[in-house]
Structure formats: C-alpha cells, structure tokens
Coordinates of C-alpha atoms in Angstrom, one line a residue:
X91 CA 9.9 14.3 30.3
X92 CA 7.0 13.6 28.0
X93 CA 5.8 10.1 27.2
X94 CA 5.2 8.5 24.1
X95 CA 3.2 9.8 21.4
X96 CA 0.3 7.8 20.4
X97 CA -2.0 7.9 17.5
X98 CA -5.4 5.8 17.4
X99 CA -6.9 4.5 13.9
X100 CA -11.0 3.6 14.3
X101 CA -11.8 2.4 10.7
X102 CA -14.4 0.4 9.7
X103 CA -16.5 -0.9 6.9
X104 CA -15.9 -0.5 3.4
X105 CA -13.9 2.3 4.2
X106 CA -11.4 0.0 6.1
X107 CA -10.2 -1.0 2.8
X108 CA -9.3 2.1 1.2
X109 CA -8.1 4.2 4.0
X110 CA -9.9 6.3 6.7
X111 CA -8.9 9.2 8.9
X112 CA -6.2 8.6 11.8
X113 CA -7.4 9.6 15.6
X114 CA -5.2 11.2 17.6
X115 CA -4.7 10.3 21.3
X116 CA -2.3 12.3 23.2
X117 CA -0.8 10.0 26.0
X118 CA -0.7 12.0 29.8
X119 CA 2.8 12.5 31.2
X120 CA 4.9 9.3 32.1
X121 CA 8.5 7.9 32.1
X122 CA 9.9 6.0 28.9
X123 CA 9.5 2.7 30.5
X124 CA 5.7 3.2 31.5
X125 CA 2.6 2.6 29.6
X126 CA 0.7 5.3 27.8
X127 CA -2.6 6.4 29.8
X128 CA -5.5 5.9 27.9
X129 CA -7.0 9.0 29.8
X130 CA -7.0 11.2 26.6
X131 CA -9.9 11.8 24.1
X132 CA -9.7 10.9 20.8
X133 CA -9.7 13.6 17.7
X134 CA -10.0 13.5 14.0
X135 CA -7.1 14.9 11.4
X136 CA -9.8 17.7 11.0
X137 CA -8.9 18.2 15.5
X138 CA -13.0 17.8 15.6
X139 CA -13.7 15.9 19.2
X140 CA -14.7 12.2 17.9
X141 CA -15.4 10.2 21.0
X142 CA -15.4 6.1 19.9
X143 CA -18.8 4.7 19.3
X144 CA -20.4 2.8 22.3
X145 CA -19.9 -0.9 22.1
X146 CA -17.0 0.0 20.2
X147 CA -13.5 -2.1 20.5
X148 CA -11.0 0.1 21.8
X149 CA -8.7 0.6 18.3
X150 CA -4.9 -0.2 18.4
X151 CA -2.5 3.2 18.0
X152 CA -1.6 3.4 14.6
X153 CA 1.6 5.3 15.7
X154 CA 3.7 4.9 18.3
X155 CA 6.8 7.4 18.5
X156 CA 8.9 9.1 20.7
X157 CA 9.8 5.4 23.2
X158 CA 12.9 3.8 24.5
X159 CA 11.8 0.4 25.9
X160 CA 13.8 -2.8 26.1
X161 CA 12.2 -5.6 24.8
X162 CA 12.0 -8.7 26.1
X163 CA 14.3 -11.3 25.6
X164 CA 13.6 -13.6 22.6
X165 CA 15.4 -15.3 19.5
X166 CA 14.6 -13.6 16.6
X167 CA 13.5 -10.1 15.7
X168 CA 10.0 -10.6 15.5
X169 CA 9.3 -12.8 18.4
X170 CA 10.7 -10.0 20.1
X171 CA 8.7 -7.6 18.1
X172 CA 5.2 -9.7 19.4
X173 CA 7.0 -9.7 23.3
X174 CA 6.9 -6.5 23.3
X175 CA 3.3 -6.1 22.1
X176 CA 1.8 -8.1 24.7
X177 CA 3.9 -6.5 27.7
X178 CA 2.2 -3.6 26.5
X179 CA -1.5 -4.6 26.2
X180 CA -2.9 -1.4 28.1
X181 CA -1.2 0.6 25.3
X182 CA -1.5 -1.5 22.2
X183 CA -4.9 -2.9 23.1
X184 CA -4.4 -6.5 21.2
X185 CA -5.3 -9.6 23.2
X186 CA -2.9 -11.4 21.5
X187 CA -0.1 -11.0 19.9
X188 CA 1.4 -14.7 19.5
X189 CA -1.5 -15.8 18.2
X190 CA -2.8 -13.5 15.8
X191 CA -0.1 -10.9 14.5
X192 CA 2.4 -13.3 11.9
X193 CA 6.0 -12.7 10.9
X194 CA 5.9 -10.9 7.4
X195 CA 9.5 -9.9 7.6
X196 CA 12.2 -8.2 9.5
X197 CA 14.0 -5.3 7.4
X198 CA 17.7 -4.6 8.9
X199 CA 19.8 -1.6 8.6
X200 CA 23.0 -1.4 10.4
X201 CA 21.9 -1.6 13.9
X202 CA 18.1 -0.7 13.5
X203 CA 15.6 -3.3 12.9
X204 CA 11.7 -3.2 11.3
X205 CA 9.4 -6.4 11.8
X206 CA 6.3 -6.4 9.9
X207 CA 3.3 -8.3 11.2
X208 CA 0.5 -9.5 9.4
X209 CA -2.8 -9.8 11.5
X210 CA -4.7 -13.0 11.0
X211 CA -7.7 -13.8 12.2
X212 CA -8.3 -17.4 13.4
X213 CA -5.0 -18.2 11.4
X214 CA -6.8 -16.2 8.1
X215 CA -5.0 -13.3 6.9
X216 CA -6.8 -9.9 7.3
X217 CA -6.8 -7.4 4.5
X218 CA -5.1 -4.5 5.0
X219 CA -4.0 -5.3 8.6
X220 CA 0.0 -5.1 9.4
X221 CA 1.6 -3.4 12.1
X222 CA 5.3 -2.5 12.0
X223 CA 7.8 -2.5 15.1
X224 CA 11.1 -0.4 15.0
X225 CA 14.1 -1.4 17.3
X226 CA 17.8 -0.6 17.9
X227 CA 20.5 -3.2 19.1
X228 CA 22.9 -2.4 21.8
X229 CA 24.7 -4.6 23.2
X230 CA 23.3 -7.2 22.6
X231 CA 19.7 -6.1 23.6
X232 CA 16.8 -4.4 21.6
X233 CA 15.3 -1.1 22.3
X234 CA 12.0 -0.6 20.7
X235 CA 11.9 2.8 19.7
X236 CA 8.4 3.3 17.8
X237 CA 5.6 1.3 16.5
X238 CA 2.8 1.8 13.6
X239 CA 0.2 0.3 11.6
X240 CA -3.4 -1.0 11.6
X241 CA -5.1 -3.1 13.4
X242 CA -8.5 -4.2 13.3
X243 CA -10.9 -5.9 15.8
X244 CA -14.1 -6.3 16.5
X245 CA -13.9 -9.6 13.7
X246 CA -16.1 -12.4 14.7
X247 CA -16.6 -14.1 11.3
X248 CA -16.2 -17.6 10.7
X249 CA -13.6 -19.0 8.7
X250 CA -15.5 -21.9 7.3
X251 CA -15.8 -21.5 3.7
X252 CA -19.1 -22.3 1.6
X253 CA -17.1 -22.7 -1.8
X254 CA -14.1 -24.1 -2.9
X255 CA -11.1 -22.3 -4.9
X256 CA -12.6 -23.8 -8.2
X257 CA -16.0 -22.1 -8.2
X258 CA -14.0 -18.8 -6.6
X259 CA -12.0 -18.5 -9.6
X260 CA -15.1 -19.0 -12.0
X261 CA -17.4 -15.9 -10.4
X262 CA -14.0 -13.9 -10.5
X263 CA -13.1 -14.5 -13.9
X264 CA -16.5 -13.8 -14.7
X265 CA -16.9 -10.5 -13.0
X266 CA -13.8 -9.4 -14.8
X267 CA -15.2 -10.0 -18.1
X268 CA -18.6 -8.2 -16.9
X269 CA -16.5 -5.3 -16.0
X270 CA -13.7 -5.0 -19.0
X271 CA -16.8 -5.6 -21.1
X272 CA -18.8 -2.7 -19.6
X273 CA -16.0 -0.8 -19.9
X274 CA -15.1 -1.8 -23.6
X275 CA -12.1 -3.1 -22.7
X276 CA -12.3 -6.3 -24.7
X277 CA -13.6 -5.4 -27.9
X278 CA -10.9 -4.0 -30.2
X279 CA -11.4 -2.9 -34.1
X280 CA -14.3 -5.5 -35.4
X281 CA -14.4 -7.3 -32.1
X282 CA -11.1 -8.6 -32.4
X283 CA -10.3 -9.6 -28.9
X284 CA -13.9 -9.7 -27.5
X285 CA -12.7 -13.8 -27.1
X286 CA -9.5 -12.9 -25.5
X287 CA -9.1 -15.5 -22.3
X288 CA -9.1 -14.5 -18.5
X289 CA -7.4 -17.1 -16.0
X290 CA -7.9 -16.7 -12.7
X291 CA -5.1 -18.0 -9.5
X292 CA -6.3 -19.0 -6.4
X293 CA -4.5 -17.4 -3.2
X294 CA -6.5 -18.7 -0.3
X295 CA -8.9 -17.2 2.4
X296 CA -8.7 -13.6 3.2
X297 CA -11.0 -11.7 6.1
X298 CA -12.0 -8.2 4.6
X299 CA -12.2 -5.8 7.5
X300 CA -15.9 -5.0 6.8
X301 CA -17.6 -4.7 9.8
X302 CA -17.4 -8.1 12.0
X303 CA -15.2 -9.3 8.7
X304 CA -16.1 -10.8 5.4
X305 CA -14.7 -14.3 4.8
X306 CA -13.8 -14.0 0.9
X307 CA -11.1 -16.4 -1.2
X308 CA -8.2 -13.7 -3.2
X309 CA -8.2 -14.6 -7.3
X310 CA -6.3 -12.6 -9.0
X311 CA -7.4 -13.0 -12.7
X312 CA -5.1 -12.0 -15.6
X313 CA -5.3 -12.1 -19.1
X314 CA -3.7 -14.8 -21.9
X315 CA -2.9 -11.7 -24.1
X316 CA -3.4 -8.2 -24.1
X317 CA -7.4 -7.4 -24.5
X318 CA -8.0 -4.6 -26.7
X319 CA -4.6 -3.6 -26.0
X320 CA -4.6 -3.4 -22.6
X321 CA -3.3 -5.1 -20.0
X322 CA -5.6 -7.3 -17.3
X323 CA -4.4 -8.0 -14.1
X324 CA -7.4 -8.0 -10.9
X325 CA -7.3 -8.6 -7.9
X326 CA -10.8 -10.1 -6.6
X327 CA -12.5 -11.0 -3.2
X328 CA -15.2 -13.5 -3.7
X329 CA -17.6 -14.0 -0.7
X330 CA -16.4 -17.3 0.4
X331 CA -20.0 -18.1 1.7
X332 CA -22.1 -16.7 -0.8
X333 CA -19.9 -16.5 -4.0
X334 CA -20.2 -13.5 -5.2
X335 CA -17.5 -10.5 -5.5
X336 CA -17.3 -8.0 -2.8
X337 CA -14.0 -6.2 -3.7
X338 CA -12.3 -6.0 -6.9
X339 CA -9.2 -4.1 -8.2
X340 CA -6.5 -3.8 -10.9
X341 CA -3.0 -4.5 -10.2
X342 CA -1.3 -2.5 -12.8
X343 CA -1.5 0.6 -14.4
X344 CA -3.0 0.2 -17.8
X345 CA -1.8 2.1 -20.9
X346 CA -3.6 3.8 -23.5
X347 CA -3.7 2.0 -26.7
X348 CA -2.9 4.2 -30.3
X349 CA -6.1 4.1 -31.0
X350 CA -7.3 5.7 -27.6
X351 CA -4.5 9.2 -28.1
X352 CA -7.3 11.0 -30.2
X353 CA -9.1 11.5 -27.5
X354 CA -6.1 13.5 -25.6
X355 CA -6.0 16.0 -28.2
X356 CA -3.1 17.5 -29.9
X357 CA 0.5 17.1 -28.7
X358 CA 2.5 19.9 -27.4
X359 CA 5.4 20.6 -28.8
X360 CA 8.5 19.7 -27.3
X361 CA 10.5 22.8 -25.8
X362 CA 14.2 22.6 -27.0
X363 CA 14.6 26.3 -26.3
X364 CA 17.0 25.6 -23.2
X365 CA 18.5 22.7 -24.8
X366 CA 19.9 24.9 -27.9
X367 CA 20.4 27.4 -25.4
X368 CA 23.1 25.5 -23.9
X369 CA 24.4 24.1 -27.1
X370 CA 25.2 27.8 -28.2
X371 CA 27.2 28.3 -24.8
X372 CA 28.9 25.1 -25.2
X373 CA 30.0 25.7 -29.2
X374 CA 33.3 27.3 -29.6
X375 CA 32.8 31.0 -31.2
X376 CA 33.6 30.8 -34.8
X377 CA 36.4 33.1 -35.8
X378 CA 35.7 34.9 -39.1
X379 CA 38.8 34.8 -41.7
X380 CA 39.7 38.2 -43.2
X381 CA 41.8 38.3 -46.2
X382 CA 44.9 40.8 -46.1
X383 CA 44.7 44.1 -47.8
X384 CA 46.6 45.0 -50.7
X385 CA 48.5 47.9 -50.9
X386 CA 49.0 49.5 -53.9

C-alpha cells in the first residue's frame, strides 16, 4: 500500500506573488496513518533534479493526496483542520498551526468538508498564502482525506509600521495616476477627464512574501467616474516602512472604449450560414398550386 502523495512548493521573491513552479516529492512507502518520509529529493514540473537551497526552510507540500487520517477531536471544522496540521509537523513542516494559519472559511458539501486557512504572520495576513484541508464525516468523526496550498516561511519582518493608512492611501492614489497617466488612460478627447478623481480605501497591513517579507499597507484605489472611459479599480502595496509602492494591480478587466475599436481593424462578418441552414429544415415545404386543365 502506497503512502500519501506529496507535492513541495519552494517559491520566493517577486516571483512568490505571481506563481512559481511546484516541486515534487514522492513520499517512501508507509501506512495511511503514518507520516510521509521526507527521504525523497525534490524535482521541478520540468522532472530536472532541484535540490533546496542551503540555509533554506524546508517548504510546506503544496499537495497532499491519496490519505485517510482521522483527525483529532475538536469543535468546529477548522480547528480540526489546524489539529491535524500540527499532529503532522514532520509532513507539513509548519511550526504552528494555531497560531499562524486563520480560519478563512469552511465550504460544506454533503458529507465532505474544505477549511481554508489564511497564513498570518505575527497576526498580519501574508499575501498569497492559504492552505486548504479536505475531510469526510463518518460517524461522527472527520477523516482528512487531502491537503493543498501555499505556505511560506522563512518571514522575519517586523510588523511595526513607519506610516499610517492616510499617507498609504496618498502614495497609492498617486502611483495610480502616474501609471493611467503613462498609459493615457486619463486623458480623453481635449483632456476631458485628465481631472477625473482617484479615491483610495485602506485595508490594513499585509506581509508580501518577498524574501524574509515586505511589510506593506493594501489601498485599493478606484475611480469617481470612468477615466477616459475606462474603468479604475487597483490594488496597491505600499512599503509600510518606506512608503513607496512595491506591488500594484488592476482588479477588473477594462473595456475598450469606441474610440479605441479602430485600432482592431475591421469586423468580420457574422456567419448566419448554419443559422438559415436550419431555418430551411425547420420551414414547412411550400406546396405549389396547379390550376386544372381544361378539356376541350
């Protein structure tokens, strides 16, 4: 009988925030109700060997499959969900659980249940890092059949802030307005809306997974009305020490204004060949009326 399946993620840096290769680990032989052995090497998507950095923090699995465990005992979903974690530190490789992995929600389906878990570091939500546990309820008790996610250590920033939410807001409203205006966003025929306003909402601390983290403050800045007939809706990380942006994106999907379709080129044509194909098939045949002969 094979033991569970296990798949490392080592991301870091910038590239921790938009998504990095998954290692694979393939666990040695064991039970269901024993711990994965860490005695396997760890391999890129690409199956080139990638052996961890030295120094390195071991890196949580990102998947977890092919498991039956009971987990402990506990009131709700996800304090089971964090039990469960911390029985199973030799596989899951996070100190604690209780502390810094938050209820985000539990998602039921008939019997099954999925906790999400937001990490926090120092009580300061990390971008990016959420780790999801699957279970099944029988009798009365839940079997943990899979886990996945990320998880990032190695973070040893501070989470005293150098700025407060009022300043944040100002450097990210400004950077928007850099950016849109770089982009030619803002200025519609005769500068119409180069005044348009940008208000910015505070969300609190965030730790960007850069390295040993980034302490930054979320603004999401949106516009008052549509700027040069587009939407604005960002999502900015200001350096909560230094002020400045270190990660800004847009929240929607914006639309192409009238005066932006020249430069698509000409439309196609619709194709209405099947649709008055089908009409033909669907019309009743048309019976022709033929007057009597006369006879002489």
């Amino acid at each position: 009988m094979t033991g569970p399946r296990t798949r490392l993620n080592a991301i870091s840096g910038a590239a921790a925030l938009v998504g990095a290769a998954a290692l694979v680990v393939s666990a040695a032989a064991a039970a269901p109700a024993a711990p994965a052995t860490a005695a396997a090497r760890a391999t890129t998507s690409a199956g080139d060997s990638a052996p961890p950095p030295p120094g390195a923090d071991p890196a949580p699995p990102a998947l977890v499959d092919g498991i039956r465990e009971q987990a402990p005992a506990a009131r709700t979903a996800a304090d089971a969900a964090r039990a469960h974690l911390a029985a199973r530190k030799d596989r899951y490789r996070i100190a604690d659980p209780g502390r810094d992995l938050r209820p985000a929600g539990t998602l039921t389906s008939g019997g099954r249940e999925t906790v999400r878990l937001q990490q926090t570091h120092h009580g300061v939500p990390v971008l990016g890092g959420q780790y999801l546990v699957r279970m099944e309820r029988h009798d009365g008790r839940r079997i943990v059949t899979g886990t996945s996610g990320r998880y990032f250590t190695g973070l040893r920033t501070g989470t005293a802030p150098g700025i407060d939410d009022t300043l944040a807001v100002e450097r990210a409203v400004d950077a928007v307005r850099r950016d849109l205006a770089a982009r030619d966003f803002t200025a519609g025929p005769d500068d119409e809306d180069a005044g348009t306003a940008l208000t910015g909402t505070a969300h609190g601390l965030v730790v960007l997974p850069q390295g040993t983290g980034v302490l930054t403050r979320h603004i999401t800045v949106r516009a008052a009305g549509p700027a040069g007939g587009e939407p604005v809706l960002r999502e900015v990380y200001i350096d909560a020490r230094a002020g400045y942006p270190v990660l800004q994106y847009s929240g929607i999907r914006t639309r192409r204004t009238r005066r932006d379709r020249g430069t698509r080129g000409p439309r196609r044509p619709r194709r209405r060949t099947r649709v008055r194909r089908r009409l033909r098939q669907r019309r009743p045949a048309r019976r022709h009326h033929r007057p009597a002969r006369r006879h002489p």
